[in-house]
Tab-separated table of C-alpha atoms and ligand atoms in Angstrom:
chain	number	residue	atom	x	y	z
W	1	MET	CA	-19.619	-22.531	-19.158
W	2	LEU	CA	-18.267	-19.187	-20.050
W	3	PRO	CA	-18.677	-18.009	-16.290
W	4	ALA	CA	-17.080	-21.351	-14.978
W	5	ILE	CA	-13.993	-20.301	-17.286
W	6	VAL	CA	-13.557	-16.777	-16.419
W	7	ALA	CA	-13.739	-17.716	-12.664
W	8	ASN	CA	-10.985	-20.083	-13.047
W	9	TRP	CA	-9.208	-17.051	-15.061
W	10	ARG	CA	-10.139	-14.723	-11.500
W	11	TRP	CA	-8.942	-17.403	-9.496
W	12	ALA	CA	-5.646	-18.196	-11.536
W	13	MET	CA	-4.736	-14.546	-11.388
W	14	LEU	CA	-5.484	-14.040	-7.770
W	15	THR	CA	-3.522	-16.771	-6.262
W	16	PRO	CA	-0.630	-15.578	-7.176
W	17	ILE	CA	-1.116	-12.447	-6.316
W	18	GLY	CA	-2.428	-13.442	-3.000
W	19	ILE	CA	0.595	-15.513	-2.251
W	20	PHE	CA	2.980	-12.554	-3.053
W	21	VAL	CA	0.970	-10.264	-1.185
W	22	THR	CA	1.073	-12.232	1.855
W	23	TYR	CA	4.656	-13.170	1.130
W	24	VAL	CA	5.414	-9.542	1.480
W	25	ALA	CA	3.300	-9.025	4.515
W	26	LEU	CA	4.819	-11.563	6.387
W	27	ARG	CA	8.180	-10.670	5.570
W	28	GLY	CA	7.569	-7.419	6.403
W	29	ILE	CA	6.251	-8.544	10.072
W	30	SER	CA	9.106	-10.937	10.708
W	31	GLU	CA	11.576	-7.890	9.733
W	32	SER	CA	10.803	-6.095	12.688
W	33	TRP	CA	12.443	-8.524	15.263
W	34	ASP	CA	14.637	-10.551	12.100
W	35	ASN	CA	16.625	-7.521	10.755
W	36	ASP	CA	20.368	-8.019	11.177
W	37	GLY	CA	20.366	-7.850	7.013
W	38	PHE	CA	19.452	-4.130	7.171
W	39	PRO	CA	21.290	-1.802	5.015
W	40	GLU	CA	22.855	0.844	7.395
W	41	SER	CA	20.735	3.693	6.275
W	42	LEU	CA	17.609	1.471	7.831
W	43	ALA	CA	20.047	0.158	10.655
W	44	ILE	CA	20.511	3.610	11.771
W	45	LYS	CA	16.684	4.490	11.485
W	46	LEU	CA	15.924	1.461	13.795
W	47	GLU	CA	18.738	2.392	16.066
W	48	LEU	CA	17.221	5.988	16.766
W	49	MET	CA	13.385	4.551	16.666
W	50	PRO	CA	13.490	0.745	18.182
W	51	ILE	CA	9.709	1.079	19.030
W	52	VAL	CA	8.470	3.293	16.671
W	53	PHE	CA	10.220	1.555	13.454
W	54	PRO	CA	9.390	-1.769	14.414
W	55	VAL	CA	5.679	-1.220	15.257
W	56	HIS	CA	5.613	0.391	11.529
W	57	MET	CA	6.598	-2.648	9.971
W	58	VAL	CA	4.426	-5.259	12.027
W	59	ALA	CA	1.329	-2.946	11.315
W	60	GLY	CA	2.349	-1.773	7.520
W	61	GLY	CA	2.539	-5.913	6.896
W	62	LEU	CA	-0.963	-6.254	8.752
W	63	ALA	CA	-2.511	-3.667	6.440
W	64	LEU	CA	-1.460	-5.708	3.447
W	65	LEU	CA	-3.451	-8.678	4.693
W	66	LEU	CA	-6.258	-6.575	6.350
W	67	VAL	CA	-7.082	-3.960	3.517
W	68	PRO	CA	-7.833	-6.987	0.945
W	69	LEU	CA	-9.874	-8.707	3.540
W	70	ALA	CA	-12.173	-5.771	4.243
W	71	PHE	CA	-12.898	-5.811	0.328
W	72	TRP	CA	-13.045	-9.544	0.332
W	73	PHE	CA	-15.641	-9.094	2.888
W	74	ARG	CA	-17.863	-6.637	0.779
W	75	GLY	CA	-21.738	-6.754	0.742
W	76	THR	CA	-21.380	-9.163	4.441
W	77	ARG	CA	-22.177	-8.388	8.009
W	78	TRP	CA	-18.336	-8.686	8.353
W	79	HIS	CA	-16.983	-6.316	6.448
W	80	LYS	CA	-17.616	-3.623	8.863
W	81	TRP	CA	-15.280	-5.426	11.156
W	82	ALA	CA	-12.747	-6.190	9.094
W	83	GLY	CA	-13.123	-2.484	7.556
W	84	ARG	CA	-12.811	-1.033	11.184
W	85	VAL	CA	-9.777	-3.515	11.971
W	86	ALA	CA	-7.744	-2.701	8.774
W	87	ALA	CA	-8.516	1.491	9.386
W	88	ALA	CA	-6.881	1.534	13.254
W	89	ASP	CA	-3.841	-0.387	11.745
W	90	ILE	CA	-3.387	1.999	8.861
W	91	LEU	CA	-3.641	4.790	11.673
W	92	VAL	CA	-0.968	2.876	13.434
W	93	ALA	CA	1.574	2.148	10.205
W	94	GLY	CA	0.626	5.449	9.146
W	95	VAL	CA	1.474	7.838	11.752
W	96	THR	CA	4.517	5.946	12.676
W	97	ALA	CA	5.541	6.181	8.607
W	98	LEU	CA	6.160	9.870	9.261
W	99	PRO	CA	9.053	9.768	11.919
W	100	VAL	CA	10.163	6.831	10.108
W	101	ALA	CA	10.234	8.699	6.830
W	102	LEU	CA	11.553	11.968	8.181
W	103	LEU	CA	14.523	10.633	10.758
W	104	TYR	CA	17.771	10.258	8.915
W	105	PRO	CA	16.432	10.023	5.685
W	106	VAL	CA	18.013	7.745	2.899
W	107	THR	CA	17.130	10.834	0.520
W	108	LYS	CA	15.268	13.955	1.449
W	109	ILE	CA	13.121	13.372	-1.849
W	110	SER	CA	12.906	9.995	-1.011
W	111	ALA	CA	11.669	11.096	2.575
W	112	ALA	CA	8.796	13.796	1.017
W	113	GLY	CA	7.939	10.767	-0.978
W	114	PHE	CA	7.201	8.443	1.762
W	115	ALA	CA	5.771	10.956	4.407
W	116	THR	CA	3.379	12.080	1.449
W	117	GLN	CA	2.436	8.595	0.816
W	118	GLY	CA	1.572	7.934	4.691
W	119	ILE	CA	-0.313	11.693	4.679
W	120	ALA	CA	-2.485	10.568	1.500
W	121	TRP	CA	-3.199	7.080	3.145
W	122	MET	CA	-4.765	8.828	6.080
W	123	VAL	CA	-6.352	11.394	4.216
W	124	LEU	CA	-8.289	8.841	1.983
W	125	LEU	CA	-8.656	6.438	4.877
W	126	GLY	CA	-10.639	9.718	6.328
W	127	PHE	CA	-12.521	10.968	3.935
W	128	GLY	CA	-13.775	7.062	3.302
W	129	LEU	CA	-14.951	7.123	6.995
W	130	TRP	CA	-16.452	10.010	6.612
W	131	HIS	CA	-18.609	9.241	3.383
W	132	ILE	CA	-19.384	5.791	4.914
W	133	ARG	CA	-20.725	7.405	8.055
W	134	ALA	CA	-23.015	9.898	6.153
W	135	GLY	CA	-24.272	7.161	4.090
W	136	ARG	CA	-22.360	8.282	0.710
W	137	MET	CA	-21.682	4.782	-0.125
W	138	ALA	CA	-20.133	5.351	-3.794
W	139	GLN	CA	-17.536	8.429	-2.254
W	140	HIS	CA	-16.652	5.981	0.284
W	141	ARG	CA	-16.069	2.711	-2.625
W	142	ALA	CA	-14.080	5.460	-4.532
W	143	CYS	CA	-11.834	6.568	-1.290
W	144	MET	CA	-11.347	3.035	-0.520
W	145	LEU	CA	-10.393	2.115	-3.922
W	146	MET	CA	-7.745	4.927	-3.900
W	147	LEU	CA	-6.677	3.869	-0.377
W	148	ALA	CA	-5.980	0.107	-1.869
W	149	ALA	CA	-3.999	1.648	-4.643
W	150	VAL	CA	-1.836	3.659	-2.193
W	151	THR	CA	-1.642	0.602	-0.045
W	152	SER	CA	-0.389	-1.363	-3.127
W	153	GLY	CA	2.608	1.257	-3.338
W	154	ALA	CA	4.667	-0.782	-0.575
W	155	LEU	CA	4.311	-3.743	-3.125
W	156	PHE	CA	5.176	-2.227	-5.992
W	157	PHE	CA	8.259	-0.197	-4.239
W	158	ARG	CA	9.787	-3.606	-3.688
W	159	ILE	CA	8.997	-4.962	-6.797
W	160	TYR	CA	10.615	-1.859	-8.772
W	161	LEU	CA	13.847	-1.573	-6.432
W	162	GLY	CA	14.199	-5.741	-6.559
W	163	LEU	CA	13.894	-5.151	-10.887
W	164	TRP	CA	16.482	-2.116	-10.812
W	165	LYS	CA	18.852	-4.186	-8.395
W	166	ALA	CA	18.833	-7.487	-10.606
W	167	ILE	CA	18.902	-5.633	-13.944
W	168	ILE	CA	20.949	-2.190	-13.104
W	169	GLY	CA	23.080	-3.092	-10.100
W	170	PHE	CA	24.013	-0.656	-7.667
W	171	LYS	CA	24.846	1.983	-10.376
W	172	TYR	CA	22.691	5.359	-9.638
W	173	PHE	CA	20.256	3.517	-7.004
W	174	TYR	CA	20.084	6.499	-4.718
W	175	TYR	CA	18.862	8.299	-7.628
W	176	PHE	CA	16.369	5.453	-8.356
W	177	TYR	CA	15.265	5.060	-4.845
W	178	ALA	CA	13.848	8.545	-4.557
W	179	LEU	CA	11.736	8.124	-7.990
W	180	ASP	CA	10.725	4.643	-6.290
W	181	ALA	CA	9.777	6.450	-3.228
W	182	TRP	CA	6.950	8.447	-5.294
W	183	ILE	CA	6.413	6.447	-8.587
W	184	ALA	CA	5.609	2.940	-6.685
W	185	TRP	CA	1.802	4.694	-4.875
W	186	GLY	CA	1.735	7.717	-7.277
W	187	LEU	CA	1.064	5.959	-10.121
W	188	PRO	CA	-1.153	3.434	-9.129
W	189	LEU	CA	-3.219	5.949	-7.762
W	190	LEU	CA	-3.075	7.751	-10.585
W	191	ALA	CA	-4.521	4.799	-12.313
W	192	MET	CA	-7.175	3.926	-10.002
W	193	SER	CA	-8.469	8.021	-10.092
W	194	PHE	CA	-8.355	7.479	-14.267
W	195	TRP	CA	-10.591	4.578	-13.770
W	196	LEU	CA	-12.998	5.497	-11.413
W	197	ARG	CA	-13.648	8.859	-13.681
W	198	THR	CA	-13.870	6.848	-16.865
W	199	GLU	CA	-16.443	4.067	-14.802
W	200	LYS	CA	-18.225	7.367	-13.576
W	201	TRP	CA	-18.100	8.540	-16.898
W	202	LYS	CA	-19.479	5.735	-18.825
W	203	LEU	CA	-22.638	5.377	-15.950
W	204	ARG	CA	-23.801	8.857	-17.075
W	205	GLN	CA	-23.913	7.927	-20.928
W	206	HIS	CA	-26.415	4.889	-19.494
I	301	HEM	C1	1.392	3.324	2.553
I	301	HEM	C2	2.160	3.882	3.765
I	301	HEM	C3	4.051	3.397	4.188
I	301	HEM	C4	4.332	4.209	4.302
I	301	HEM	C5	4.620	5.803	3.749
I	301	HEM	C6	5.733	3.569	4.954
I	301	HEM	C7	6.948	4.159	4.984
I	301	HEM	C8	8.022	3.749	5.471
I	301	HEM	C9	9.712	4.546	5.185
I	301	HEM	C10	10.141	5.759	5.319
I	301	HEM	C11	10.392	3.050	5.763
I	301	HEM	C12	11.964	3.472	5.735
I	301	HEM	C13	12.633	3.294	4.563
I	301	HEM	C14	13.102	4.537	3.889
I	301	HEM	O1	13.808	5.673	5.155
I	301	HEM	O2	13.948	4.653	3.085
I	301	HEM	C15	9.725	2.082	5.390
I	301	HEM	C16	10.602	1.017	5.953
I	301	HEM	C17	9.418	-0.583	6.099
I	301	HEM	N1	8.191	-0.496	5.533
I	301	HEM	FE1	6.931	0.972	5.425
I	301	HEM	N2	5.374	2.445	4.830
I	301	HEM	C18	4.186	2.061	4.315
I	301	HEM	C19	3.720	1.262	4.492
I	301	HEM	C20	4.114	-0.338	4.741
I	301	HEM	C21	3.684	-1.460	4.213
I	301	HEM	C22	1.939	-1.678	3.694
I	301	HEM	C23	4.614	-2.550	4.810
I	301	HEM	C24	4.490	-3.913	4.944
I	301	HEM	C25	5.132	-4.660	4.125
I	301	HEM	C26	5.535	-1.756	5.338
I	301	HEM	C27	6.596	-2.403	5.772
I	301	HEM	C28	7.834	-1.933	5.924
I	301	HEM	C29	8.858	-2.725	6.567
I	301	HEM	C30	9.596	-3.901	6.477
I	301	HEM	C31	10.035	-1.630	6.484
I	301	HEM	C32	11.632	-2.027	6.647
I	301	HEM	C33	12.375	-1.941	5.165
I	301	HEM	C34	11.626	-2.624	4.218
I	301	HEM	O3	11.778	-3.966	4.188
I	301	HEM	O4	11.807	-2.208	3.067
I	301	HEM	N3	5.639	-0.536	5.182
I	301	HEM	N4	8.366	2.406	5.520
């Protein structure tokens, strides 16, 4: 009885999150061609990088689908392949994020935040792959959970920005945009690192 209730709760939580993630991913992909509504600051980037920016949007959108898929297939023979495709996609999304962040930045602080996020993403991917190739499963898992936390930054960035616009409007918008470029991925990464530490500490107690 109890496991059935827990399983139902899991689905009740995961379904809306899954729908939201899929919506943001598909919207991101479609913005690579359907971008007439872009604000001027992003339209300029698109003009300067007509290939790199759309490639980033498509690869970024796909990452939001491929990273959860690789986790979903954990423990099955599909995990390896889902992981490989996700890794290749993250590399494309991460490398293209750097010029998109640094060229004609909306603010210098937001550019630094996005660039750091992109680098952290690829460094965690590199360490995660290195650990699994050496058979260090626990370290691989930790790196990939932190990578997922950094990926979630793409969702939180849009959630926080939407909330700011809805509640405060355009007052101090550029200050918040700069802050958002750091906290959207920084806070989930901090929370995940903290959780992994307490988990390790609990395991040591047993
Ligand atoms: C996690 C690492 C990522 C980094 C570092 C990054 C970086 C950036 C940067 C710098 C911009 C231009 C905005 C600006 O300069 O103010 C941008 C725009 C964009 N990115 Fe990413 N991005 C990442 C992940 C993703 C993901 C996972 C998606 C999936 C939806 C995505 C989709 C987009 C889209 C659609 C835009 C166009 C503007 C918008 O809709 O907000 N990116 N990204």
